[in-house]
JSON list of C-alpha atoms in Angstrom, two decimals:
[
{"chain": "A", "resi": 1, "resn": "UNK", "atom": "CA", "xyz": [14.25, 14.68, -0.79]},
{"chain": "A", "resi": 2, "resn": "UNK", "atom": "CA", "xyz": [11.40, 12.44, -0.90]},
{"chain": "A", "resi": 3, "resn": "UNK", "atom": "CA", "xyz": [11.42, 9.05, 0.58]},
{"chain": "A", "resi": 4, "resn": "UNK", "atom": "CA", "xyz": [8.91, 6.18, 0.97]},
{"chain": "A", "resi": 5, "resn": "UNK", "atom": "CA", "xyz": [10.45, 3.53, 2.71]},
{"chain": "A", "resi": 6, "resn": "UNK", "atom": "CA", "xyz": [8.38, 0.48, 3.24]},
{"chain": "A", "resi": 7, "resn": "UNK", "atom": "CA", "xyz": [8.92, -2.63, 6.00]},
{"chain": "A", "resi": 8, "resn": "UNK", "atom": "CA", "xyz": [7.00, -5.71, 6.95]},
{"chain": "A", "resi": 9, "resn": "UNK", "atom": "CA", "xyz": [7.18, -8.03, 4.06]},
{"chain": "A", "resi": 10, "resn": "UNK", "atom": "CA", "xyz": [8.44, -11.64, 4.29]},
{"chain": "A", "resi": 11, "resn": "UNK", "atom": "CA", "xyz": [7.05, -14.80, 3.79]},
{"chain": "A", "resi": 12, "resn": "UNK", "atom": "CA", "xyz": [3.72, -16.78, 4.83]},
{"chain": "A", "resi": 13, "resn": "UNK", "atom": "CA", "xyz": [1.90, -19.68, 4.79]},
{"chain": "A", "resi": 14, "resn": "UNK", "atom": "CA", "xyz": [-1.47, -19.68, 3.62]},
{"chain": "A", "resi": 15, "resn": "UNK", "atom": "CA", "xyz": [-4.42, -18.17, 5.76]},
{"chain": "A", "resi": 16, "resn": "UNK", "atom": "CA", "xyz": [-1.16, -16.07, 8.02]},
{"chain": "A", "resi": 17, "resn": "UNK", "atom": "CA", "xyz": [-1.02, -12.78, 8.40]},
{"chain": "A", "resi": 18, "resn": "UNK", "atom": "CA", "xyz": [1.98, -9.94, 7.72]},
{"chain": "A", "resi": 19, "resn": "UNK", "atom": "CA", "xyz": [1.72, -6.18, 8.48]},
{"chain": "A", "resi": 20, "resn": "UNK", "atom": "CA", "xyz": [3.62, -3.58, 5.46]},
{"chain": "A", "resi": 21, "resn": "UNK", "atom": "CA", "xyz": [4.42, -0.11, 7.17]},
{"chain": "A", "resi": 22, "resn": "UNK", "atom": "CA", "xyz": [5.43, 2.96, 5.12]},
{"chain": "A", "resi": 23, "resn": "UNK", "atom": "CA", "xyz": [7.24, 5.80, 6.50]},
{"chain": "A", "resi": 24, "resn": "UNK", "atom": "CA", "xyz": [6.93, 8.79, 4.01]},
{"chain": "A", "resi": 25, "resn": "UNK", "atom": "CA", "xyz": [9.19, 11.95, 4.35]},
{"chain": "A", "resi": 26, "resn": "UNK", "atom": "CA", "xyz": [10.23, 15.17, 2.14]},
{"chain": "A", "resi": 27, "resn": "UNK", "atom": "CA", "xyz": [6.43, 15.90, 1.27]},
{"chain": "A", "resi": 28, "resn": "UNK", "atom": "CA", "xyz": [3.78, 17.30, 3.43]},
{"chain": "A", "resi": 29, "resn": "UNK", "atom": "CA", "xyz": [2.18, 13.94, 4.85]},
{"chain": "A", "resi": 30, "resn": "UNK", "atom": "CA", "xyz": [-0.98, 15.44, 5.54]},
{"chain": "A", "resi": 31, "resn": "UNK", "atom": "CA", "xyz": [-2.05, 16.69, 1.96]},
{"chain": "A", "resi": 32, "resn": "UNK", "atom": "CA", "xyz": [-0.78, 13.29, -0.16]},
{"chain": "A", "resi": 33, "resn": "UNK", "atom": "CA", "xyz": [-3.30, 10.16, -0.57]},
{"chain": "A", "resi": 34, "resn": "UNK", "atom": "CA", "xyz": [-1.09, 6.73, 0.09]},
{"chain": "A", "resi": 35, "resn": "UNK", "atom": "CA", "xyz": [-1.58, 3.65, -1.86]},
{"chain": "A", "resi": 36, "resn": "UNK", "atom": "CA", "xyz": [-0.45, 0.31, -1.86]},
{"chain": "A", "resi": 37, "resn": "UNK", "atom": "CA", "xyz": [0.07, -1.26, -4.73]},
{"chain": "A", "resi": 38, "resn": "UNK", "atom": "CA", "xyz": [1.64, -4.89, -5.89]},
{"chain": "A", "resi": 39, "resn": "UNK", "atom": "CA", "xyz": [2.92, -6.42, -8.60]},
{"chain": "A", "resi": 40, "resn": "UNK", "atom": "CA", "xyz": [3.44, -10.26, -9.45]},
{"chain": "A", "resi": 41, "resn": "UNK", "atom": "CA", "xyz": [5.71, -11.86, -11.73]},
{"chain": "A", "resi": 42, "resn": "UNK", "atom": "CA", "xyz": [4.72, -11.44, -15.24]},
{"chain": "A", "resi": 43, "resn": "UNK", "atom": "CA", "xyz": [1.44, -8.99, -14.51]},
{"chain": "A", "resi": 44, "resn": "UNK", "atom": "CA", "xyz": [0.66, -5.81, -14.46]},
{"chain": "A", "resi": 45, "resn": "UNK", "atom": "CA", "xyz": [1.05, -3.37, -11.04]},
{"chain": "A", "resi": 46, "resn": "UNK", "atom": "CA", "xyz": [-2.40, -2.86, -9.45]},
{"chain": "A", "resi": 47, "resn": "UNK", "atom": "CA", "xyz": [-3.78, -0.85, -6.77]},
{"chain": "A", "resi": 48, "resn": "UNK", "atom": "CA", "xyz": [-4.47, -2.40, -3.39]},
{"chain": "A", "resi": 49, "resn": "UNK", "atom": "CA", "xyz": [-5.39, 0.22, -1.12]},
{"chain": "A", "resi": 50, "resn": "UNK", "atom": "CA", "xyz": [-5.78, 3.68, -0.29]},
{"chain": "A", "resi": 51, "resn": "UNK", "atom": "CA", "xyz": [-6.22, 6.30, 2.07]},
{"chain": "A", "resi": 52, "resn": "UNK", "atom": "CA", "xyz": [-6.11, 10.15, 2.59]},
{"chain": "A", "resi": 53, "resn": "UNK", "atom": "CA", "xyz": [-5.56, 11.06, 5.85]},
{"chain": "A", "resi": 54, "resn": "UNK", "atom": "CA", "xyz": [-7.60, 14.38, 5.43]},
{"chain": "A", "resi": 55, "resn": "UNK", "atom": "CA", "xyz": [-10.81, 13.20, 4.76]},
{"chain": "A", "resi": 56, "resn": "UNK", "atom": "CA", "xyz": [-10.72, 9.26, 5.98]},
{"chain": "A", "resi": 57, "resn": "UNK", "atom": "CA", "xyz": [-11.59, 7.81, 3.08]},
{"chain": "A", "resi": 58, "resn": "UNK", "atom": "CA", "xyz": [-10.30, 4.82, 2.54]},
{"chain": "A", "resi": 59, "resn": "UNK", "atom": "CA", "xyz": [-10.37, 2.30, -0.41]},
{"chain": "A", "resi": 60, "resn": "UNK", "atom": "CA", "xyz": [-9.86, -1.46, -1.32]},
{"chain": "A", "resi": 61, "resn": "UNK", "atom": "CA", "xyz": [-9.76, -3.60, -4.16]},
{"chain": "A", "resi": 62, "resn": "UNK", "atom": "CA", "xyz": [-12.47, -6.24, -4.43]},
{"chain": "A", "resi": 63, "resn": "UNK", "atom": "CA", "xyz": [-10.00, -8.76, -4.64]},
{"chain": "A", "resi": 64, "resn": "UNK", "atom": "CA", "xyz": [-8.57, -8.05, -0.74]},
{"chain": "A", "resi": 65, "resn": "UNK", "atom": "CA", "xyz": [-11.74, -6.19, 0.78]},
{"chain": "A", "resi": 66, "resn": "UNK", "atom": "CA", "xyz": [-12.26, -8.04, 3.76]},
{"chain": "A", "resi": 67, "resn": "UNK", "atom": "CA", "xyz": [-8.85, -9.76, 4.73]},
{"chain": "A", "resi": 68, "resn": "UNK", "atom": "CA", "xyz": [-6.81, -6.28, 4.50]},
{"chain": "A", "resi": 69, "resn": "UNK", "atom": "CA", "xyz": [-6.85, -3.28, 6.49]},
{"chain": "A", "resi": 70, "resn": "UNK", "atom": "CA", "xyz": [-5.09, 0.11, 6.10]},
{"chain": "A", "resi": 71, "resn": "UNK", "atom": "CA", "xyz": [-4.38, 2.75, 8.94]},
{"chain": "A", "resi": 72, "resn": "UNK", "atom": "CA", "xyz": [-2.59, 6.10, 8.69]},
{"chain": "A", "resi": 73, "resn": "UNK", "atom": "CA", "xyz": [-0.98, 7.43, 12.41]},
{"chain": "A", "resi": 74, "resn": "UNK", "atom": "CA", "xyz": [-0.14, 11.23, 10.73]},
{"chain": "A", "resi": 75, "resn": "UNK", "atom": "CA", "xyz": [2.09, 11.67, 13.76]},
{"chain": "A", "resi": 76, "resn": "UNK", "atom": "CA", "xyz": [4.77, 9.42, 12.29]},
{"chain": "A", "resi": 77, "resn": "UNK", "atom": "CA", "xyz": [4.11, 9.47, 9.08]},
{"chain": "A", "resi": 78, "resn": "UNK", "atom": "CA", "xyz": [3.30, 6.22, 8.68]},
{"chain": "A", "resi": 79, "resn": "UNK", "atom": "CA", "xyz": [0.59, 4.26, 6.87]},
{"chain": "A", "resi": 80, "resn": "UNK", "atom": "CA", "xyz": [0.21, 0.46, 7.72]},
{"chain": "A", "resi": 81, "resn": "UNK", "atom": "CA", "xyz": [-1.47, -2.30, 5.34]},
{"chain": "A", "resi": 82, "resn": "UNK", "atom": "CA", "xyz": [-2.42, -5.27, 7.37]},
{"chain": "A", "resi": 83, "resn": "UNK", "atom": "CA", "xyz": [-3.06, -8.42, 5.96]},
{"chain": "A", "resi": 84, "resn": "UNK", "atom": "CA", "xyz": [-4.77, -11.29, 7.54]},
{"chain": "A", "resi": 85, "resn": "UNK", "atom": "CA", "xyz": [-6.30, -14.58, 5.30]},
{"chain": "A", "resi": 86, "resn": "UNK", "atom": "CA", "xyz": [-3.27, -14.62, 2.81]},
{"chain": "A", "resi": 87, "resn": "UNK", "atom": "CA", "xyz": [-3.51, -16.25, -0.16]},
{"chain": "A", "resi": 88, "resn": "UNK", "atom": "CA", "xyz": [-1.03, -17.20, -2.48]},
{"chain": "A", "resi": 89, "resn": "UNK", "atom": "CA", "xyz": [-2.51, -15.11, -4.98]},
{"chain": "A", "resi": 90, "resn": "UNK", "atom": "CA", "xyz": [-1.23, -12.17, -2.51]},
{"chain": "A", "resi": 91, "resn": "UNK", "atom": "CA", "xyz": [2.25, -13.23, -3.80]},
{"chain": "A", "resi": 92, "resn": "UNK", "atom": "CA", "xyz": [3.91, -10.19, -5.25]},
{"chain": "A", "resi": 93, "resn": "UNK", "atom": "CA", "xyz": [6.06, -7.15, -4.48]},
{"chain": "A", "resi": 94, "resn": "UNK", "atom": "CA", "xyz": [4.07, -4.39, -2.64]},
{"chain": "A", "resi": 95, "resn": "UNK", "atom": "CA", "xyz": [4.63, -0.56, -3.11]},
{"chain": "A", "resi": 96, "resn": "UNK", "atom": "CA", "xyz": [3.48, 2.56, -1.65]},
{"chain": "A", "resi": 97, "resn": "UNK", "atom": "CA", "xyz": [3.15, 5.39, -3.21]},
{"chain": "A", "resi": 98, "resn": "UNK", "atom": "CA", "xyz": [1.63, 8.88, -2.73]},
{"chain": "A", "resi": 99, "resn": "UNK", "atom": "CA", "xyz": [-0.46, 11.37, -4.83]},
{"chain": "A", "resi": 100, "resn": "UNK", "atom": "CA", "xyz": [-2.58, 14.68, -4.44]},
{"chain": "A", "resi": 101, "resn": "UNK", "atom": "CA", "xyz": [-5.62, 12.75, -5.74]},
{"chain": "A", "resi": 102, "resn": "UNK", "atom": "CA", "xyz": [-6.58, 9.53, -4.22]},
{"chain": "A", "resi": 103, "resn": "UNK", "atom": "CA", "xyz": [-7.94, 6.54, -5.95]},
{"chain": "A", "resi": 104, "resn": "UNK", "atom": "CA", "xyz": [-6.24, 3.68, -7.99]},
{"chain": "A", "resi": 105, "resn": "UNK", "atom": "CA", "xyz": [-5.13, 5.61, -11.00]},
{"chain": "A", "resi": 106, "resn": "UNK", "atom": "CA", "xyz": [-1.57, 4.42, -11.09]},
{"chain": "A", "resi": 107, "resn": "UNK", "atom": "CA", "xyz": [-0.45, 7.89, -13.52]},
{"chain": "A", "resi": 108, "resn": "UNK", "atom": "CA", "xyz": [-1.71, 9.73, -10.10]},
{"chain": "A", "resi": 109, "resn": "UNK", "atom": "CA", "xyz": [1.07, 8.45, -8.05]},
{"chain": "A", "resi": 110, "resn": "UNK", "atom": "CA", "xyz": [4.38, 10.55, -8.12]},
{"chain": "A", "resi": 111, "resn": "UNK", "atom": "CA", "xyz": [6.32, 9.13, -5.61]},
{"chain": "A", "resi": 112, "resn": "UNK", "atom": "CA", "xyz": [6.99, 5.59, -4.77]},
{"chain": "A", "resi": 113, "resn": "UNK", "atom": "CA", "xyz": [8.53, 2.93, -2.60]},
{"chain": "A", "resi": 114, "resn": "UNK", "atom": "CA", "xyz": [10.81, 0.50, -3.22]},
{"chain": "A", "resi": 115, "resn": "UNK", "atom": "CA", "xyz": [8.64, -2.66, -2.42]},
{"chain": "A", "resi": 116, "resn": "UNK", "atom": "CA", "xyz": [9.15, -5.29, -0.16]},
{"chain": "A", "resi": 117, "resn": "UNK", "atom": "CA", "xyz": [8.30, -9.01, -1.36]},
{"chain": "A", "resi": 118, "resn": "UNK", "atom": "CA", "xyz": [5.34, -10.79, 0.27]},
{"chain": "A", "resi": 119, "resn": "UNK", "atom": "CA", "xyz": [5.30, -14.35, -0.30]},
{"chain": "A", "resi": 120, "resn": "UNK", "atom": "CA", "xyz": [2.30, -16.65, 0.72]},
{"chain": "A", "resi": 121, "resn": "UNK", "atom": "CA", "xyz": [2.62, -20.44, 0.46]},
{"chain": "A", "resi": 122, "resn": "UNK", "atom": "CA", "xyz": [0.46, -22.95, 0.07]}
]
């Protein structure tokens, strides 16, 4: 059974920092791209970050390229998002989710987290 179980969120004043950790099992680790994605109240879900532990290559949206950093460690299955500069346009619930393909193309993504809330206060 697959299972993307994500930790780390909380809440933040403005310019703090939080770390997200996902811990994927029931797929082979090693061939799935992870993303983060969030989602705020009343908008749409959009990609964050992603990387693909084969190859390295890693990806960021404009709007956090910069402030957030993601990391894979293959031997726990494990990708990290860290987060520094917050903003409280950061405010939403994050996901992670995996796919063959990597990118931000949400369709790509066939398994996901649940989504811990990050909240950033100004």
């Amino acid at each position: 059974e697959v299972h993307l179980v994500e930790s780390g969120g909380g809440s933040v004043q403005a310019g703090g920092s939080l770390t997200l950790s996902c811990v994927a099992s029931g797929f082979p680790f090693d061939d799935y791209a992870i993303g983060w994605f969030r989602q705020a109240p009343g908008k749409e879900r959009e990609a964050v970050s992603c990387i693909s532990s084969w190859d390295g290559n890693i990806y960021y949206a404009p709007s956090v390229k910069g402030r957030f950093t993601i990391s894979s460690d293959d031997a726990k299955n494990t990708v990290y998002l860290q987060m520094n500069d917050l903003k409280s346009e950061d405010t939403a619930v994050y996901y992670c989710a995996a796919a063959r393909v990597p990118g931000f193309t949400r369709d790509e993504y066939a398994y996901w987290g649940q989504g811990p809330q990050v909240t950033v206060s100004s």
